[in-house]
Structure formats: structure tokens, C-alpha cells
PDB file of C-alpha atoms in Angstrom:
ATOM      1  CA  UNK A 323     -26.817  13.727  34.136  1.00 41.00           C
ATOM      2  CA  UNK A 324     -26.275  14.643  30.436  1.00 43.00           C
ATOM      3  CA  UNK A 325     -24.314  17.861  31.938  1.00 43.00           C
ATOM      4  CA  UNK A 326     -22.268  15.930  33.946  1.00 45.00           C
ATOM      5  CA  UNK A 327     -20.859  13.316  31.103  1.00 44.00           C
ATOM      6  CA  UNK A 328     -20.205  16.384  28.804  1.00 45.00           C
ATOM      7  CA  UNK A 329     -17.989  17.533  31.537  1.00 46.00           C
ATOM      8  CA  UNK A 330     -16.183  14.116  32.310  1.00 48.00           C
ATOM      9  CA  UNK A 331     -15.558  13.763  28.896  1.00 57.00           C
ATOM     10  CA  UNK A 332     -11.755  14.752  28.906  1.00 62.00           C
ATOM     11  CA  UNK A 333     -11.629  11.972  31.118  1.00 67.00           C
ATOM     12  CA  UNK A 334     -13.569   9.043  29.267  1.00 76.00           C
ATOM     13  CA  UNK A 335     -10.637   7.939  27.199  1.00 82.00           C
ATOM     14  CA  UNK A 336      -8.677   6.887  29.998  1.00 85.00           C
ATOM     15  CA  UNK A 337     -10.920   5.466  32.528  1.00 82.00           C
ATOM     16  CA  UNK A 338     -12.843   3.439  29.623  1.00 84.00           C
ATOM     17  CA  UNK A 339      -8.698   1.679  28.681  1.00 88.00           C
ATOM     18  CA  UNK A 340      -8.869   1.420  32.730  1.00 88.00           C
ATOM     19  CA  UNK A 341     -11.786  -0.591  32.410  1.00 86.00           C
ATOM     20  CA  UNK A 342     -10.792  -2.505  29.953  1.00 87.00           C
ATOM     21  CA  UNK A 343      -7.643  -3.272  31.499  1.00 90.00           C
ATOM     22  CA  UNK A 344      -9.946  -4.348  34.505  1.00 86.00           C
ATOM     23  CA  UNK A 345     -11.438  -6.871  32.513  1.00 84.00           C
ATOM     24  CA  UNK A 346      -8.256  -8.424  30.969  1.00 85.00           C
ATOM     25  CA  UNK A 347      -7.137  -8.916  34.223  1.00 84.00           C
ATOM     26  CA  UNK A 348     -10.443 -10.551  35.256  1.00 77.00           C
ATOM     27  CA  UNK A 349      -9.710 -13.133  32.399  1.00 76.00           C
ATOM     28  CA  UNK A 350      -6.336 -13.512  32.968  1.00 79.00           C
ATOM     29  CA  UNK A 351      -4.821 -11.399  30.027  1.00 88.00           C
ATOM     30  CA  UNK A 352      -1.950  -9.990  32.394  1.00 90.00           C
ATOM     31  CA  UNK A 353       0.028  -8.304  29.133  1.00 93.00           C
ATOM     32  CA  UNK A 354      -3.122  -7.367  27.612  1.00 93.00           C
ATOM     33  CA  UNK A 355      -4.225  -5.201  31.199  1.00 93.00           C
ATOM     34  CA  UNK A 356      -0.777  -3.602  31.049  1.00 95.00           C
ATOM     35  CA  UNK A 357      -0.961  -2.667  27.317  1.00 95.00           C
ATOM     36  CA  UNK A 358      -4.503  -1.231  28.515  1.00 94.00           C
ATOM     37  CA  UNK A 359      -3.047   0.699  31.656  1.00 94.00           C
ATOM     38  CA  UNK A 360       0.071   2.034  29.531  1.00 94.00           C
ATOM     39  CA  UNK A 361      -2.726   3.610  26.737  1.00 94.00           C
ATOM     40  CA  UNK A 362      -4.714   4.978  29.738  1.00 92.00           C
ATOM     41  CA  UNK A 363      -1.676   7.234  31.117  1.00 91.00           C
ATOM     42  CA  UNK A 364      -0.960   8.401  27.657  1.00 91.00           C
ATOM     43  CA  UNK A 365      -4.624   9.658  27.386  1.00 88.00           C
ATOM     44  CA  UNK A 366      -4.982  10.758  31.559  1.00 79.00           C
ATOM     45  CA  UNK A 367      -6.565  14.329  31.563  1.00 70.00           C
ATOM     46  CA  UNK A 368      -6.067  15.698  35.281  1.00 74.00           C
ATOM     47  CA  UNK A 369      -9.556  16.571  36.347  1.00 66.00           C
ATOM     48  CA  UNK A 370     -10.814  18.386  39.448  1.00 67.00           C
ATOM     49  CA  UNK A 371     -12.184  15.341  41.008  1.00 68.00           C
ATOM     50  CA  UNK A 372      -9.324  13.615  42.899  1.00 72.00           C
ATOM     51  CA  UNK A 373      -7.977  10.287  41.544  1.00 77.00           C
ATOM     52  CA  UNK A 374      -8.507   7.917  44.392  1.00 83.00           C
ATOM     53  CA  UNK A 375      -7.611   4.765  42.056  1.00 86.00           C
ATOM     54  CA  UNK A 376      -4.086   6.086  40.206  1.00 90.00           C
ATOM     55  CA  UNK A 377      -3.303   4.507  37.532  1.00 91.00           C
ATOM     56  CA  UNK A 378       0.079   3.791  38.401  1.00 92.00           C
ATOM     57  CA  UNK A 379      -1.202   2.122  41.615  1.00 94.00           C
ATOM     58  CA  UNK A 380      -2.976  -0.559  39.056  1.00 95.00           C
ATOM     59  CA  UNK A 381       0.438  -1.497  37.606  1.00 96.00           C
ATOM     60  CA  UNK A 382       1.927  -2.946  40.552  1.00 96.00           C
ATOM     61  CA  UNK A 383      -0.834  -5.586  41.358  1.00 94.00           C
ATOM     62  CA  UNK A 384      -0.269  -6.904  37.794  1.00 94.00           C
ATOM     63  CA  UNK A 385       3.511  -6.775  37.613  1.00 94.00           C
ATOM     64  CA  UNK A 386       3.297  -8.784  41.365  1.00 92.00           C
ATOM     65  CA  UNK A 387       1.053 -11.584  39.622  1.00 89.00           C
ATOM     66  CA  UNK A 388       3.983 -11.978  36.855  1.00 89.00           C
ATOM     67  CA  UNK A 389       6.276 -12.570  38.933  1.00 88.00           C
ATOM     68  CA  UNK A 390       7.825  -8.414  38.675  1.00 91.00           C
ATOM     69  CA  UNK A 391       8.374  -8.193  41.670  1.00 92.00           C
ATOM     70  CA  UNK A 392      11.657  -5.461  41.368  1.00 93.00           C
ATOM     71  CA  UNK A 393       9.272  -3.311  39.369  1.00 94.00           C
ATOM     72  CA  UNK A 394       6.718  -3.212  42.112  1.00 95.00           C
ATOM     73  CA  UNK A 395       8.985  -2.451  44.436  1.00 94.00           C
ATOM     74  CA  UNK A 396      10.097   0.193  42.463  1.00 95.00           C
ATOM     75  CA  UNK A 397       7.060   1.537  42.391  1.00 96.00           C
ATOM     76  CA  UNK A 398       6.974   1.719  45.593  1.00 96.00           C
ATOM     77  CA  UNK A 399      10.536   3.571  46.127  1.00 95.00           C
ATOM     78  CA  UNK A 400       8.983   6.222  43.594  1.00 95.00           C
ATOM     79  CA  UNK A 401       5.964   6.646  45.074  1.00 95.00           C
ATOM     80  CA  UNK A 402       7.880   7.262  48.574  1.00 95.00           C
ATOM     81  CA  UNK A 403       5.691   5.200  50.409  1.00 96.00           C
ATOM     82  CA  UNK A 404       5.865   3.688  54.056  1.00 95.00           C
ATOM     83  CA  UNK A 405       4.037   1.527  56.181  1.00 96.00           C
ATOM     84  CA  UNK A 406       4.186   4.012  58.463  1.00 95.00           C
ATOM     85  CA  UNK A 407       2.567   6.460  56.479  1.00 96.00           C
ATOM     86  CA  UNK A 408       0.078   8.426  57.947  1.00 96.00           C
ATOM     87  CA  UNK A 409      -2.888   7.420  56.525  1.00 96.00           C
ATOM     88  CA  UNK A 410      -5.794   9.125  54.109  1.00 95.00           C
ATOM     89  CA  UNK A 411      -8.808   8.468  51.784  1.00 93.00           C
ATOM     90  CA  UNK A 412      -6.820  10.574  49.116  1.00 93.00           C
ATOM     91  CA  UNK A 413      -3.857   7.666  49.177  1.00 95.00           C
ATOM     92  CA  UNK A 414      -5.635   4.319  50.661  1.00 96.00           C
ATOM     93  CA  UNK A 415      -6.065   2.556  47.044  1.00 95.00           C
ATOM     94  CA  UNK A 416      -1.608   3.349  47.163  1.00 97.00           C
ATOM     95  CA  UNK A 417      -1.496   2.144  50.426  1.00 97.00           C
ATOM     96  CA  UNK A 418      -3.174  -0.919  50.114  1.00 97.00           C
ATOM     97  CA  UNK A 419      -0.889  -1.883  46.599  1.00 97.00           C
ATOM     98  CA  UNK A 420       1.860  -1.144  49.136  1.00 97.00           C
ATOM     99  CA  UNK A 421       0.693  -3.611  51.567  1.00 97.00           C
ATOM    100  CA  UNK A 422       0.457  -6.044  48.471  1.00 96.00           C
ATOM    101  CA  UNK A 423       3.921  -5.738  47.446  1.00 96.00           C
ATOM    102  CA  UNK A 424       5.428  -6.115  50.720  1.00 96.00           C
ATOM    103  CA  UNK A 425       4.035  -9.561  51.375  1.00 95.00           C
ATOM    104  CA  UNK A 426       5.075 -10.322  47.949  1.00 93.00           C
ATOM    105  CA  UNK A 427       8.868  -9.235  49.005  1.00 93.00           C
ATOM    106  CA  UNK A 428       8.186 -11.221  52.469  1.00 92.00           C
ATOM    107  CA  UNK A 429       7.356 -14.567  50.078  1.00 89.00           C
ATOM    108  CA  UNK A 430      11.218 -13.855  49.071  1.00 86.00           C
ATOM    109  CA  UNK A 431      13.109 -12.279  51.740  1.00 86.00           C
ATOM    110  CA  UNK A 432      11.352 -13.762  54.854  1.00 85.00           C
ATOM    111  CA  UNK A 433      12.134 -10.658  56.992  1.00 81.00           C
ATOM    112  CA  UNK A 434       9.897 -11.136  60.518  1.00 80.00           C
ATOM    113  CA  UNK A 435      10.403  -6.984  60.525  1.00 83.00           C
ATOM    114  CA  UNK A 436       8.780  -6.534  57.872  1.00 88.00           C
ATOM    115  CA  UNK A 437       5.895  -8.410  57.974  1.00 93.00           C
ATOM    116  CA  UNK A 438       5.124  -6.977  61.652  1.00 94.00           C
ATOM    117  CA  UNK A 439       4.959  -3.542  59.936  1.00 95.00           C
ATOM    118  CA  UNK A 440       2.725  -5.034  57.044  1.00 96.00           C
ATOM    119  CA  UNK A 441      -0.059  -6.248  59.315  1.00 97.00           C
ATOM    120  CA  UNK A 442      -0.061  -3.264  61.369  1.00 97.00           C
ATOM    121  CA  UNK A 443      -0.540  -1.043  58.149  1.00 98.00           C
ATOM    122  CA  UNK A 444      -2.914  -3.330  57.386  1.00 98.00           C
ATOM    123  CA  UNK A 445      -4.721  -3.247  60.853  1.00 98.00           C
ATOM    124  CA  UNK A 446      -4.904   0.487  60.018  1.00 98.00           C
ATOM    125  CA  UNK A 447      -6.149   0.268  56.421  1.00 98.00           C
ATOM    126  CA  UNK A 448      -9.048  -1.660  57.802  1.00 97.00           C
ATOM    127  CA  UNK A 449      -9.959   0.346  60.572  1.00 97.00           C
ATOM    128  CA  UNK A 450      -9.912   3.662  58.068  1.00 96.00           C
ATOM    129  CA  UNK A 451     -11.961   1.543  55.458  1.00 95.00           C
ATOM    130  CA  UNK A 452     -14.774   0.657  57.902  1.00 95.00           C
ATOM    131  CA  UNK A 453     -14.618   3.685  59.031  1.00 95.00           C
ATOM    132  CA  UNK A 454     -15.255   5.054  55.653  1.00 93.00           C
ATOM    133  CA  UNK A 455     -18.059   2.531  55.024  1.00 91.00           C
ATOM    134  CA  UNK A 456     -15.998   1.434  51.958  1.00 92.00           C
ATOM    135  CA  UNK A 457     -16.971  -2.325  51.537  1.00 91.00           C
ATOM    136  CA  UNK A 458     -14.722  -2.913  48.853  1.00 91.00           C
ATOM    137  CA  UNK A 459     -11.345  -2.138  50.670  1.00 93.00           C
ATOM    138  CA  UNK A 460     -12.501  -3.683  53.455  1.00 95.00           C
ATOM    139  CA  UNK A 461     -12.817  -6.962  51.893  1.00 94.00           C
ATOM    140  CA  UNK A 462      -9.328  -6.500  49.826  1.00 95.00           C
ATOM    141  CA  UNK A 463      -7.924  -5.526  53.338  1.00 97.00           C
ATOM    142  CA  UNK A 464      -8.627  -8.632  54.652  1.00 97.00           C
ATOM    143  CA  UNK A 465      -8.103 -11.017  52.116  1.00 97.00           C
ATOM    144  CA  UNK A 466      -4.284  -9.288  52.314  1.00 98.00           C
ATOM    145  CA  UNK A 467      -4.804  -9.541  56.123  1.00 98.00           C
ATOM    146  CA  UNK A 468      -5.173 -13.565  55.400  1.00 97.00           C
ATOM    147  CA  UNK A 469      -2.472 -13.547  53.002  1.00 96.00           C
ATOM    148  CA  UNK A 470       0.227 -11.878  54.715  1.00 96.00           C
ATOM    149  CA  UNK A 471      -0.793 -14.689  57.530  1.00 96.00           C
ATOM    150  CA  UNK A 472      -0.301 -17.145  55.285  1.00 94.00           C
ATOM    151  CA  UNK A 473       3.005 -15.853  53.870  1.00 93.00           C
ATOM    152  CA  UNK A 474       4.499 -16.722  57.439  1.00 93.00           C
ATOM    153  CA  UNK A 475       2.601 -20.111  57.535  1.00 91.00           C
ATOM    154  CA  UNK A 476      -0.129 -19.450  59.616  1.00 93.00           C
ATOM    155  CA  UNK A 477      -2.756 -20.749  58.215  1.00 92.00           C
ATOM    156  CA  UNK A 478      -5.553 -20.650  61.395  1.00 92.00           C
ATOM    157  CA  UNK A 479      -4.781 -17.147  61.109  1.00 94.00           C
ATOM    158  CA  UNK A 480      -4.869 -16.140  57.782  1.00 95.00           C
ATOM    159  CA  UNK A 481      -8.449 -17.612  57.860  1.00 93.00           C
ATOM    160  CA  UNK A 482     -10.227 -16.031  60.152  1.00 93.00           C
ATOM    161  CA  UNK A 483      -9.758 -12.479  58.022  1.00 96.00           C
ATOM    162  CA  UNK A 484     -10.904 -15.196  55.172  1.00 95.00           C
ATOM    163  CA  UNK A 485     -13.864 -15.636  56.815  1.00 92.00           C
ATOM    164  CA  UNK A 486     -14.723 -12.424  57.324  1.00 93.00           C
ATOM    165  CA  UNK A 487     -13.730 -11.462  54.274  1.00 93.00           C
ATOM    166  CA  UNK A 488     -16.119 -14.395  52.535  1.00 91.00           C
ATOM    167  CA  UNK A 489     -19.308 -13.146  54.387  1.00 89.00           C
ATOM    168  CA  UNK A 490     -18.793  -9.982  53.438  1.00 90.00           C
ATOM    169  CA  UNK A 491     -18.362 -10.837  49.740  1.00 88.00           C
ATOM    170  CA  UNK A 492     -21.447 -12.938  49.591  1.00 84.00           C
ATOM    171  CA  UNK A 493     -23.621 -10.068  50.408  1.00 81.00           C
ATOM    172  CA  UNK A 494     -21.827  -7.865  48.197  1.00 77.00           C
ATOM    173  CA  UNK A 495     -21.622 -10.478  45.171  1.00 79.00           C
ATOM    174  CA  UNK A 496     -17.583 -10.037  45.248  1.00 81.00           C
ATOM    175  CA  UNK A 497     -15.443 -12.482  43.170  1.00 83.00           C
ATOM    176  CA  UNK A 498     -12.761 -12.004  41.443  1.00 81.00           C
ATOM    177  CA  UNK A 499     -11.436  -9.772  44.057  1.00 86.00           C
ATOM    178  CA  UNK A 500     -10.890 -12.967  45.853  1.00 90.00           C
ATOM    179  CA  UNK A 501      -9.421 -14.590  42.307  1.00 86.00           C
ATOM    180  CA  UNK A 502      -6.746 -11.892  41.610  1.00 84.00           C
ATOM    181  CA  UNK A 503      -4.947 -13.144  44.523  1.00 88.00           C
ATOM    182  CA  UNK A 504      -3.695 -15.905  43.270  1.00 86.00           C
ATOM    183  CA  UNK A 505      -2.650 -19.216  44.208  1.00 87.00           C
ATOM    184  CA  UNK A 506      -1.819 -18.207  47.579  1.00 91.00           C
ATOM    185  CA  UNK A 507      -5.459 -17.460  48.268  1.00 92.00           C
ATOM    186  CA  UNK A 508      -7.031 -20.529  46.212  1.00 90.00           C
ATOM    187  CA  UNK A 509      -4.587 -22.673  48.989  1.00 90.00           C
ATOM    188  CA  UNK A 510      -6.599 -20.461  51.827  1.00 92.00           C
ATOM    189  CA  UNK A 511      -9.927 -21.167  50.461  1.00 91.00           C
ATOM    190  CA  UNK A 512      -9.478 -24.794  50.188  1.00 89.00           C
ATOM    191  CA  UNK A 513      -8.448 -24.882  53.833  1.00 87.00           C
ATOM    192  CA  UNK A 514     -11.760 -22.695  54.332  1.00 86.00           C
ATOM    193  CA  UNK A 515     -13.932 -25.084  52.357  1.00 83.00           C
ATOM    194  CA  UNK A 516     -12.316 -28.245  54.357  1.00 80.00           C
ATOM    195  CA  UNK A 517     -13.889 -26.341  57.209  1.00 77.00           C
ATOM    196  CA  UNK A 518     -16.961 -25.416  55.759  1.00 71.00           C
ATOM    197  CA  UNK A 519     -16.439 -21.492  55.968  1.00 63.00           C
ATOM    198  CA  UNK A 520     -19.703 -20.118  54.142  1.00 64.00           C
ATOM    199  CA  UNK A 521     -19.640 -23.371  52.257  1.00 68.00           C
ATOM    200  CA  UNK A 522     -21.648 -22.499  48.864  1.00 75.00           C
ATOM    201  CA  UNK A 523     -19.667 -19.052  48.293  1.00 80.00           C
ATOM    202  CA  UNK A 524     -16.378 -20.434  49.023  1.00 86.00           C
ATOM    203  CA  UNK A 525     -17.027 -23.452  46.344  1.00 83.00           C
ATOM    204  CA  UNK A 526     -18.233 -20.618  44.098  1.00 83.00           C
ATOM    205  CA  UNK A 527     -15.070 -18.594  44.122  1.00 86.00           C
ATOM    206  CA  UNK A 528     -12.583 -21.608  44.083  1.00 86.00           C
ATOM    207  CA  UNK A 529     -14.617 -22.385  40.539  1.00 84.00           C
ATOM    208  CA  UNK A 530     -14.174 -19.116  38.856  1.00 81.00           C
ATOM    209  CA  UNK A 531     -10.048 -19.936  39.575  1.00 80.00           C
ATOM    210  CA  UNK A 532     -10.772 -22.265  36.825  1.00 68.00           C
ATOM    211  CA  UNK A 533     -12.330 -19.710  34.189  1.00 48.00           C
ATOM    212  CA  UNK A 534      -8.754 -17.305  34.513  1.00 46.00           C
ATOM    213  CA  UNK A 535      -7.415 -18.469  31.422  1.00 41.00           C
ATOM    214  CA  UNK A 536     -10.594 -18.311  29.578  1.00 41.00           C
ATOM    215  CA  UNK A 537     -10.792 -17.148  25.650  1.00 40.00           C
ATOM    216  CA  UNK A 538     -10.811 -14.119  23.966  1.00 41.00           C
ATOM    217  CA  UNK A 539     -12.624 -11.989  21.563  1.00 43.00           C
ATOM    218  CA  UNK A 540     -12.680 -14.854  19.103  1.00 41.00           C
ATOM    219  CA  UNK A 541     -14.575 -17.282  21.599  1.00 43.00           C
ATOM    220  CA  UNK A 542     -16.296 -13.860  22.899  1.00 48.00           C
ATOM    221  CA  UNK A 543     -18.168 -13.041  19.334  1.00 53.00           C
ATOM    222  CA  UNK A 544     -18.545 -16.521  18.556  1.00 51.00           C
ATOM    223  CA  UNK A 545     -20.770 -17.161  22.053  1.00 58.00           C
ATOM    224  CA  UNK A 546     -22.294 -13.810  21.603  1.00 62.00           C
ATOM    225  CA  UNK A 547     -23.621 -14.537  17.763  1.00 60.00           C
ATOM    226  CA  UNK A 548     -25.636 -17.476  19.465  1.00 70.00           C
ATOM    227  CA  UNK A 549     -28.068 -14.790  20.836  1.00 80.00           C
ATOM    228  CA  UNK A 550     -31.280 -14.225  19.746  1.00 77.00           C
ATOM    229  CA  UNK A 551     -30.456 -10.374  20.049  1.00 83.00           C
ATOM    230  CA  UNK A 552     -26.695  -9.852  20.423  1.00 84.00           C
ATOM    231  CA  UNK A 553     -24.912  -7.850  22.923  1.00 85.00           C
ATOM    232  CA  UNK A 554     -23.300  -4.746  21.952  1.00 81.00           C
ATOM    233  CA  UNK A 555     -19.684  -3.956  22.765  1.00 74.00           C
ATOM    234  CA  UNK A 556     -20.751  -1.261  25.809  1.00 79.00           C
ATOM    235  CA  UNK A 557     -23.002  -4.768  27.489  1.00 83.00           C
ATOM    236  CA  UNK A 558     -20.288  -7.135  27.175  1.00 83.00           C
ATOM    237  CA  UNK A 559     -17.710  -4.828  28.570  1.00 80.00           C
ATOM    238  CA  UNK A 560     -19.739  -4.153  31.613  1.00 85.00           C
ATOM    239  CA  UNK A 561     -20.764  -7.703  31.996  1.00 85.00           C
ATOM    240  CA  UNK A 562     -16.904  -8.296  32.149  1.00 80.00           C
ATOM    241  CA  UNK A 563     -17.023  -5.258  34.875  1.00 81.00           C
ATOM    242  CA  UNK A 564     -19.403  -7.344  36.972  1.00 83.00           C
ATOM    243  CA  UNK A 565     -17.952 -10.695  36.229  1.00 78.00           C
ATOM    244  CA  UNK A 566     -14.493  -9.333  38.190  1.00 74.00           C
ATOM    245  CA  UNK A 567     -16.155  -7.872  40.954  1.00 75.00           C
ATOM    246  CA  UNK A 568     -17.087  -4.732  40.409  1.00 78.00           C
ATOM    247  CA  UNK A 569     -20.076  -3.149  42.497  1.00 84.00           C
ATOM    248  CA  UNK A 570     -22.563  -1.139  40.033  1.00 86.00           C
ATOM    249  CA  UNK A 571     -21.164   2.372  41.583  1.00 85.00           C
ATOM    250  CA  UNK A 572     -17.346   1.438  40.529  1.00 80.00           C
ATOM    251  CA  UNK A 573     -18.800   0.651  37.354  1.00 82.00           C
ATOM    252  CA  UNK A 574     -20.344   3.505  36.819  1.00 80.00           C
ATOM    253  CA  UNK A 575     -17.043   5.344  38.341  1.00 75.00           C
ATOM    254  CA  UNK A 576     -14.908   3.678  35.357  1.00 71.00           C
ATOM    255  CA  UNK A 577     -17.143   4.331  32.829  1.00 73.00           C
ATOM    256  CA  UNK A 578     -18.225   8.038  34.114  1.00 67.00           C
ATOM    257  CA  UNK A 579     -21.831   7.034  33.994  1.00 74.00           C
ATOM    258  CA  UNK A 580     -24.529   7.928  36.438  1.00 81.00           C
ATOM    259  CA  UNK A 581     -25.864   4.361  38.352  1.00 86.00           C
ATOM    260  CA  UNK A 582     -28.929   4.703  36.440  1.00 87.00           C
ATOM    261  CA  UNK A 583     -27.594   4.821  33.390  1.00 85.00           C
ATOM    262  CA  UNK A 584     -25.574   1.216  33.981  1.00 89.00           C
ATOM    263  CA  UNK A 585     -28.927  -0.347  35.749  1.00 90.00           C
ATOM    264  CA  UNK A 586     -30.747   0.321  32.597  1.00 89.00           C
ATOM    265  CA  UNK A 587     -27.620  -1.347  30.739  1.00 89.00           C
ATOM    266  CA  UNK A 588     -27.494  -4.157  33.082  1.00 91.00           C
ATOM    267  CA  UNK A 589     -31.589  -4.666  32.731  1.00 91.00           C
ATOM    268  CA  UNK A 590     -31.293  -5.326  29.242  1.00 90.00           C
ATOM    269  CA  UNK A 591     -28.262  -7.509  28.901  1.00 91.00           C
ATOM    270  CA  UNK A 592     -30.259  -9.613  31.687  1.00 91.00           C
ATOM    271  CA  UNK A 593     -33.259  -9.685  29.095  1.00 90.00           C
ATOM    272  CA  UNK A 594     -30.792 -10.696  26.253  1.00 90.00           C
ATOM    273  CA  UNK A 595     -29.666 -13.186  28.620  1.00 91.00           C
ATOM    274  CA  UNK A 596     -32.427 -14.297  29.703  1.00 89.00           C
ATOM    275  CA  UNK A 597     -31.638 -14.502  33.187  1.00 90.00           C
ATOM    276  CA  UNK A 598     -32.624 -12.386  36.293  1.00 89.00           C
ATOM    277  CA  UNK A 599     -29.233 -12.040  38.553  1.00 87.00           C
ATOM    278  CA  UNK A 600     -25.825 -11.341  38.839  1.00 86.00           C
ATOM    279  CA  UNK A 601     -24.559 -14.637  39.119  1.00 83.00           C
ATOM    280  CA  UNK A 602     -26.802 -16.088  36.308  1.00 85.00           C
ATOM    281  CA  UNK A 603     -25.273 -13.319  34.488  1.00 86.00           C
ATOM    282  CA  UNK A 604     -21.600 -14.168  34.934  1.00 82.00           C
ATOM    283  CA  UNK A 605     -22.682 -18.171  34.529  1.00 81.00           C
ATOM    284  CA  UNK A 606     -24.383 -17.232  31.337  1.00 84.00           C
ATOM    285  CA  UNK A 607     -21.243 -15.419  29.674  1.00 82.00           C
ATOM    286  CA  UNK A 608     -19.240 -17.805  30.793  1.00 76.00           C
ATOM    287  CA  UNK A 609     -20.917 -20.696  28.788  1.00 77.00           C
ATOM    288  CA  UNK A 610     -21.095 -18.144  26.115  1.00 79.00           C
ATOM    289  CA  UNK A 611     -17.322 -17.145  26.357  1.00 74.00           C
ATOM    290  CA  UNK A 612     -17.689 -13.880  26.328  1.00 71.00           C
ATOM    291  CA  UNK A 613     -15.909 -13.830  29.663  1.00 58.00           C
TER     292      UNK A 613
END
């Protein structure tokens, strides 16, 4: 293991801004996850494992939640991407982004065209990511599965990806995958909740829409001073990992860690904590505002 993080070390200066951009985004700090992303291509070191989560494909989810929506699309036009792309592990992180930014074009342009070709690039995406066994995408899939149904007004069919989407996610612990939608998708979970769709989770997600605009480092160190034994820096940025979603494997994929390495972190920010889960994790911090 020691071997292994000698060699990734060319790449540690860019994947730790890409997790911290991660996190900003998680709290809401939109500018702050570009300033983040823009530091992370500056320091990129091409490495022989492929990059299955490009930096550049982490731009265009940001710029689409300010409201960029010409930049995203010019992403897109650089990129030289397609819904009819033929498909591959290599490229599904860019596909999926693309899928994202069309239904954000639909929202403006209302082409019926369009949004045909987004849902059956989506339909595809899905069947590749289950294929693959790659939880993660398979829940994003279908959350953008429910949202491109909602774009057209559809509601009864934008949730029953939703649904899917939310029992899935439960047994996975996923959250702010679910948040970085949006108000789009906080509209869809209401409508879920109305109909009792896994009834505790879906109450649980709606509630973290109300922590997005949460503090910063000043409210951060202030909360974490009121420990008995204080968090370091490496704890709380992983905590911030787990608090938007991220699995223990993609943690340890940002940081260029081996899983062991961020279960022993996690063990002993849950015995600072004092608390014995996930979610009593991310409840904890959250009183603490540290994120």
C-alpha cells in the first residue's frame, strides 16, 4: 500500500483540489468548487491509470447549477459529444454530464427532438451502468431519467426512476447526489413524499436541501474547537466526502488512499464524534458546522 501512494503521488495534488471542490459543492460554495477544479487542471499529472472522472466533465454540472448554461454547452461542442455516441466505461462519467446539459437546454428550448434522444442515451447509460455493477451511475442515471421526465411535465413518470433511484440510495447511504440536482428534483421528491415513496429516506434527503447554504471554515473551526479531541483537517475533509455522497471506495479514489486506510480514518472521527454511523456522522457535523 505504501508502494502504491509513492507512485500516485504525481497525482495527489490534483485529485485532493478535486476533492475539495467536491465538498464545496456539497455545501453549496458553487465559485469556491470552480476555483478548486481550475487549481486541479493546473496541477493534473497524466498517469497510466485512465481518468474515468475528467476534470473538465466536473465543470459543466457546476456551471448548469449557476445558471451557465452556454458554457456547458460549450463544453459539450468541445468535447464532440453525441447522444448517439457509442457508448464506453472509458467516457460514461462525459456521457452522463452530457445527458445533464441537454435537459438543462430542453428547460429553455423545449425541443420534443431532443429530449427523445436524451432519454434514449439515458436508457443506454443505465443499461451499461448495471451492467457494470456501478451503483453510483446507476442512481445518477435515474435521478436524470426522472428529471428529464419532469422537464416535459410528466411528473408520474419522472417518479417512478425516483423511486428506484430512492431505494437504491437508502442501501447505499446516497445523499447529496440526490441534492445537487436542484430544485427540479426537491419538486420530485415532494411529489414522492405526498405518496409515501420510501417515506423516512425521502424526508431525509428533502432536509439536507436545507443545509446547502451552510457556513464555512469560520463556523467549521468554531464547531470543531467544541470537541473534546478535535478533528484534523484530513477527518473533516473526508467527513465532507461522506456528507455529499461519496461511497468509501470513491473516497479513497479522490484521495489515492487504499479503503483501509480511510476506514481507519473514518473509525476515529466516529470515536471523536462519538457516534457509530454514517448518518450520525453527517447529523453530528452538521450541528457542529463543519459541514
Amino acid at each position: 500500500d505504501e508502494l502504491g501512494q509513492k507512485a500516485a503521488l504525481p497525482d495527489w495534488p490534483a485529485r485532493n483540489c478535486v476533492a475539495h471542490a467536491l465538498a464545496s459543492e456539497a455545501q453549496g460554495d458553487l465559485d469556491g468548487a470552480l476555483k478548486f477544479l481550475d487549481e486541479a487542471e493546473s496541477l493534473y499529472f497524466r498517469s497510466p491509470v485512465p481518468n474515468v472522472r475528467p476534470i473538465r466533465a466536473l465543470k459543466p454540472r457546476i456551471w448548469i447549477a449557476q445558471g451557465r448554461l452556454a458554457e456547458a454547452v460549450g463544453w459539450v461542442d468541445e468535447q464532440g459529444l453525441s447522444a448517439n455516441d457509442e457508448l464506453s466505461y472509458l467516457r460514461e462519467f462525459e456521457h452522463i454530464t452530457l445527458a445533464r446539459v441537454l435537459i438543462a437546454r430542453f428547460r429553455v428550448d423545449k425541443q420534443a427532438s431532443s429530449m427523445q434522444q436524451t432519454l434514449a442515451l439515458l436508457e443506454r447509460l443505465l443499461k451499461a451502468a448495471e451492467g457494470g455493477g456501478r451503483i453510483g451511475n446507476v442512481i445518477e442515471v435515474l435521478l436524470l431519467q426522472a428529471l428529464a421526465h419532469e422537464s416535459q411535465g410528466d411528473i408520474p413518470a419522472g417518479l417512478a426512476p425516483l423511486n428506484r433511484a430512492l431505494t437504491l440510495a437508502e442501501l447505499e447511504g446516497y445523499v447529496h447526489t440526490f441534492v445537487n440536482q436542484g430544485e427540479p428534483m426537491r419538486s420530485l421528491l415532494r411529489h414522492a413524499a405526498a405518496e409515501g415513496t420510501v417515506c423516512s429516506y425521502t424526508q431525509k434527503i428533502l432536509s439536507a436541501f436545507g443545509t446547502q447554504d451552510e457556513p464555512g471554515e469560520t463556523k467549521a473551526n468554531a464547531g470543531n474547537s467544541e470537541l473534546a479531541e478535535p478533528l484534523t483537517e484530513r477527518e473533516i475533509g473526508i467527513l465532507r466526502l461522506i456528507a455529499a455522497g461519496l461511497t468509501n471506495k470513491e473516497i479513497a479514489d479522490q484521495l489515492v488512499v487504499s479503503i483501509s486506510t480511510i476506514k481507519t480514518h473514518i473509525n476515529r472521527t466516529y470515536r471523536k464524534l462519538d457516534v457509530h454511523s454514517r448518518t450520525q456522522a453527517i447529523v453530528r457535523i452538521r450541528q457542529l458546522g463543519i459541514a
